[in-house]
PDB file of C-alpha atoms in Angstrom:
ATOM      1  CA  MET A   1     -90.791-131.165 -14.512  1.00 49.00           C
ATOM      2  CA  ASN A   2     -88.513-128.181 -14.062  1.00 55.00           C
ATOM      3  CA  GLU A   3     -88.221-127.690 -10.294  1.00 53.00           C
ATOM      4  CA  THR A   4     -86.460-124.329 -10.436  1.00 51.00           C
ATOM      5  CA  ALA A   5     -89.373-122.776 -12.287  1.00 51.00           C
ATOM      6  CA  SER A   6     -91.909-124.072  -9.773  1.00 49.00           C
ATOM      7  CA  ALA A   7     -89.788-123.029  -6.756  1.00 48.00           C
ATOM      8  CA  GLU A   8     -89.675-119.348  -7.763  1.00 49.00           C
ATOM      9  CA  PRO A   9     -92.510-117.188  -6.441  1.00 50.00           C
ATOM     10  CA  SER A  10     -94.817-115.813  -9.085  1.00 51.00           C
ATOM     11  CA  ALA A  11     -95.116-112.083  -9.607  1.00 50.00           C
ATOM     12  CA  ALA A  12     -98.555-112.087  -7.963  1.00 51.00           C
ATOM     13  CA  ASP A  13     -97.182-113.625  -4.733  1.00 52.00           C
ATOM     14  CA  THR A  14     -94.391-111.146  -4.023  1.00 58.00           C
ATOM     15  CA  PRO A  15     -94.753-108.591  -1.206  1.00 57.00           C
ATOM     16  CA  ASP A  16     -94.706-105.790  -3.777  1.00 78.00           C
ATOM     17  CA  ALA A  17     -97.739-107.311  -5.460  1.00 80.00           C
ATOM     18  CA  GLY A  18     -99.684-107.154  -2.193  1.00 84.00           C
ATOM     19  CA  HIS A  19     -98.738-103.509  -1.723  1.00 85.00           C
ATOM     20  CA  ASP A  20     -99.664-102.773  -5.331  1.00 85.00           C
ATOM     21  CA  ARG A  21    -103.027-104.490  -4.843  1.00 90.00           C
ATOM     22  CA  ARG A  22    -103.740-102.373  -1.737  1.00 92.00           C
ATOM     23  CA  LEU A  23    -102.860 -99.202  -3.633  1.00 90.00           C
ATOM     24  CA  ARG A  24    -105.173-100.173  -6.491  1.00 92.00           C
ATOM     25  CA  THR A  25    -107.955-100.844  -3.977  1.00 92.00           C
ATOM     26  CA  ALA A  26    -107.399 -97.434  -2.333  1.00 92.00           C
ATOM     27  CA  ALA A  27    -107.558 -95.773  -5.753  1.00 93.00           C
ATOM     28  CA  LYS A  28    -110.786 -97.588  -6.629  1.00 94.00           C
ATOM     29  CA  VAL A  29    -112.361 -96.630  -3.303  1.00 94.00           C
ATOM     30  CA  GLY A  30    -111.373 -93.007  -3.897  1.00 93.00           C
ATOM     31  CA  VAL A  31    -112.901 -92.970  -7.366  1.00 94.00           C
ATOM     32  CA  GLY A  32    -116.035 -94.632  -6.013  1.00 95.00           C
ATOM     33  CA  LEU A  33    -116.375 -92.025  -3.265  1.00 94.00           C
ATOM     34  CA  LEU A  34    -115.672 -89.030  -5.486  1.00 94.00           C
ATOM     35  CA  ILE A  35    -119.249 -88.244  -6.525  1.00 95.00           C
ATOM     36  CA  PRO A  36    -120.793 -89.009  -3.100  1.00 96.00           C
ATOM     37  CA  THR A  37    -118.169 -86.733  -1.513  1.00 94.00           C
ATOM     38  CA  ALA A  38    -119.094 -83.930  -3.896  1.00 94.00           C
ATOM     39  CA  ILE A  39    -122.835 -84.364  -3.336  1.00 95.00           C
ATOM     40  CA  ILE A  40    -122.565 -84.500   0.454  1.00 95.00           C
ATOM     41  CA  SER A  41    -120.255 -81.464   0.490  1.00 92.00           C
ATOM     42  CA  ILE A  42    -122.686 -79.471  -1.676  1.00 91.00           C
ATOM     43  CA  VAL A  43    -125.677 -80.434   0.480  1.00 93.00           C
ATOM     44  CA  LEU A  44    -123.847 -79.545   3.700  1.00 92.00           C
ATOM     45  CA  SER A  45    -122.712 -76.261   2.205  1.00 89.00           C
ATOM     46  CA  LEU A  46    -126.250 -75.344   1.150  1.00 88.00           C
ATOM     47  CA  MET A  47    -127.571 -75.991   4.658  1.00 90.00           C
ATOM     48  CA  THR A  48    -125.734 -73.005   6.156  1.00 86.00           C
ATOM     49  CA  GLU A  49    -127.116 -69.532   6.837  1.00 88.00           C
ATOM     50  CA  ARG A  50    -124.384 -68.102   4.653  1.00 87.00           C
ATOM     51  CA  ALA A  51    -125.660 -70.112   1.673  1.00 86.00           C
ATOM     52  CA  ALA A  52    -129.244 -69.008   2.341  1.00 85.00           C
ATOM     53  CA  ASP A  53    -128.130 -65.378   2.469  1.00 87.00           C
ATOM     54  CA  CYS A  54    -126.095 -65.822  -0.713  1.00 85.00           C
ATOM     55  CA  ILE A  55    -128.973 -67.454  -2.588  1.00 85.00           C
ATOM     56  CA  THR A  56    -131.720 -65.084  -1.436  1.00 87.00           C
ATOM     57  CA  ASN A  57    -129.914 -61.732  -1.151  1.00 86.00           C
ATOM     58  CA  GLY A  58    -126.617 -62.217  -2.963  1.00 83.00           C
ATOM     59  CA  ASN A  59    -124.654 -61.376   0.193  1.00 84.00           C
ATOM     60  CA  GLN A  60    -121.669 -63.267   1.615  1.00 80.00           C
ATOM     61  CA  CYS A  61    -121.173 -65.307  -1.550  1.00 84.00           C
ATOM     62  CA  SER A  62    -117.858 -67.086  -1.920  1.00 82.00           C
ATOM     63  CA  ALA A  63    -115.119 -65.830  -4.195  1.00 84.00           C
ATOM     64  CA  ILE A  64    -113.856 -69.354  -4.983  1.00 87.00           C
ATOM     65  CA  PRO A  65    -114.221 -69.852  -8.740  1.00 89.00           C
ATOM     66  CA  GLY A  66    -116.142 -72.904  -9.909  1.00 88.00           C
ATOM     67  CA  PRO A  67    -113.415 -74.052 -12.328  1.00 92.00           C
ATOM     68  CA  VAL A  68    -110.992 -74.460  -9.392  1.00 94.00           C
ATOM     69  CA  ILE A  69    -113.397 -76.834  -7.652  1.00 93.00           C
ATOM     70  CA  PHE A  70    -114.138 -78.688 -10.887  1.00 94.00           C
ATOM     71  CA  GLY A  71    -110.403 -78.881 -11.581  1.00 96.00           C
ATOM     72  CA  ALA A  72    -109.812 -80.570  -8.218  1.00 95.00           C
ATOM     73  CA  PHE A  73    -112.615 -83.017  -9.081  1.00 95.00           C
ATOM     74  CA  LEU A  74    -111.050 -83.828 -12.461  1.00 96.00           C
ATOM     75  CA  VAL A  75    -107.542 -84.184 -11.022  1.00 96.00           C
ATOM     76  CA  SER A  76    -108.818 -86.594  -8.380  1.00 96.00           C
ATOM     77  CA  ALA A  77    -110.708 -88.640 -10.974  1.00 96.00           C
ATOM     78  CA  ALA A  78    -107.783 -88.739 -13.417  1.00 95.00           C
ATOM     79  CA  LEU A  79    -105.229 -89.729 -10.782  1.00 94.00           C
ATOM     80  CA  GLY A  80    -107.561 -92.373  -9.386  1.00 94.00           C
ATOM     81  CA  LEU A  81    -108.189 -93.910 -12.779  1.00 94.00           C
ATOM     82  CA  PHE A  82    -104.465 -93.849 -13.533  1.00 92.00           C
ATOM     83  CA  ALA A  83    -103.588 -95.511 -10.225  1.00 90.00           C
ATOM     84  CA  ALA A  84    -106.295 -98.140 -10.544  1.00 91.00           C
ATOM     85  CA  SER A  85    -105.781 -99.120 -14.158  1.00 89.00           C
ATOM     86  CA  CYS A  86    -102.158 -98.574 -15.194  1.00 85.00           C
ATOM     87  CA  PRO A  87    -100.167-101.834 -15.361  1.00 85.00           C
ATOM     88  CA  GLN A  88     -97.059-102.057 -13.173  1.00 81.00           C
ATOM     89  CA  GLN A  89     -94.771-102.392 -16.213  1.00 82.00           C
ATOM     90  CA  ARG A  90     -95.971 -99.094 -17.722  1.00 82.00           C
ATOM     91  CA  LEU A  91     -95.496 -96.937 -14.629  1.00 80.00           C
ATOM     92  CA  PRO A  92     -92.836 -94.254 -15.128  1.00 83.00           C
ATOM     93  CA  PHE A  93     -91.120 -95.061 -11.791  1.00 82.00           C
ATOM     94  CA  SER A  94     -91.571 -97.601  -9.017  1.00 80.00           C
ATOM     95  CA  THR A  95     -93.505 -95.369  -6.595  1.00 84.00           C
ATOM     96  CA  ALA A  96     -95.722 -93.733  -9.209  1.00 87.00           C
ATOM     97  CA  ARG A  97     -98.867 -95.567  -8.108  1.00 89.00           C
ATOM     98  CA  SER A  98     -98.277 -94.639  -4.474  1.00 90.00           C
ATOM     99  CA  TRP A  99     -97.824 -90.974  -5.355  1.00 92.00           C
ATOM    100  CA  ALA A 100    -100.879 -91.028  -7.626  1.00 92.00           C
ATOM    101  CA  VAL A 101    -103.076 -92.422  -4.836  1.00 94.00           C
ATOM    102  CA  LYS A 102    -101.778 -89.873  -2.320  1.00 94.00           C
ATOM    103  CA  LEU A 103    -102.348 -86.993  -4.735  1.00 95.00           C
ATOM    104  CA  GLN A 104    -105.775 -88.379  -5.661  1.00 96.00           C
ATOM    105  CA  TRP A 105    -106.911 -88.333  -2.041  1.00 96.00           C
ATOM    106  CA  LEU A 106    -105.379 -84.887  -1.515  1.00 96.00           C
ATOM    107  CA  ALA A 107    -107.243 -83.503  -4.542  1.00 96.00           C
ATOM    108  CA  GLN A 108    -110.475 -85.116  -3.351  1.00 96.00           C
ATOM    109  CA  LEU A 109    -110.133 -83.606   0.129  1.00 96.00           C
ATOM    110  CA  THR A 110    -109.279 -80.235  -1.408  1.00 95.00           C
ATOM    111  CA  MET A 111    -112.411 -80.406  -3.569  1.00 95.00           C
ATOM    112  CA  ALA A 112    -114.551 -81.251  -0.527  1.00 95.00           C
ATOM    113  CA  MET A 113    -113.082 -78.391   1.517  1.00 94.00           C
ATOM    114  CA  LEU A 114    -113.569 -75.913  -1.342  1.00 93.00           C
ATOM    115  CA  LEU A 115    -117.171 -77.031  -1.731  1.00 92.00           C
ATOM    116  CA  LEU A 116    -117.800 -76.673   1.989  1.00 90.00           C
ATOM    117  CA  ALA A 117    -116.241 -73.192   1.988  1.00 88.00           C
ATOM    118  CA  SER A 118    -118.295 -71.902  -0.920  1.00 83.00           C
ATOM    119  CA  PRO A 119    -122.082 -71.738  -0.825  1.00 74.00           C
TER     120      PRO A 119
END
């Protein structure tokens, strides 16, 4: 048996593989929490007096356009799916997955804050 081949660590056992696995898990968690985050943010936003006044009288309604909020939702979903599913060999640069996960979470938090700010 070739001992040099068995002595080398496999690609799945390297420290980078563990970091990559954690990033993929963070991306999957973010994608899984995307819709619950949106629903909870909408419900909390509708529970305010400002939302009641906007719905009943048309006063104090937010000027945040809906496409901006939906755009943040789509960006978060797209970045999360990219970070969770793209193979390591096809990434454009070595820290692409890390940046995608960071931007995914930033877009998701932005969407939640925009939803909370607009009844």
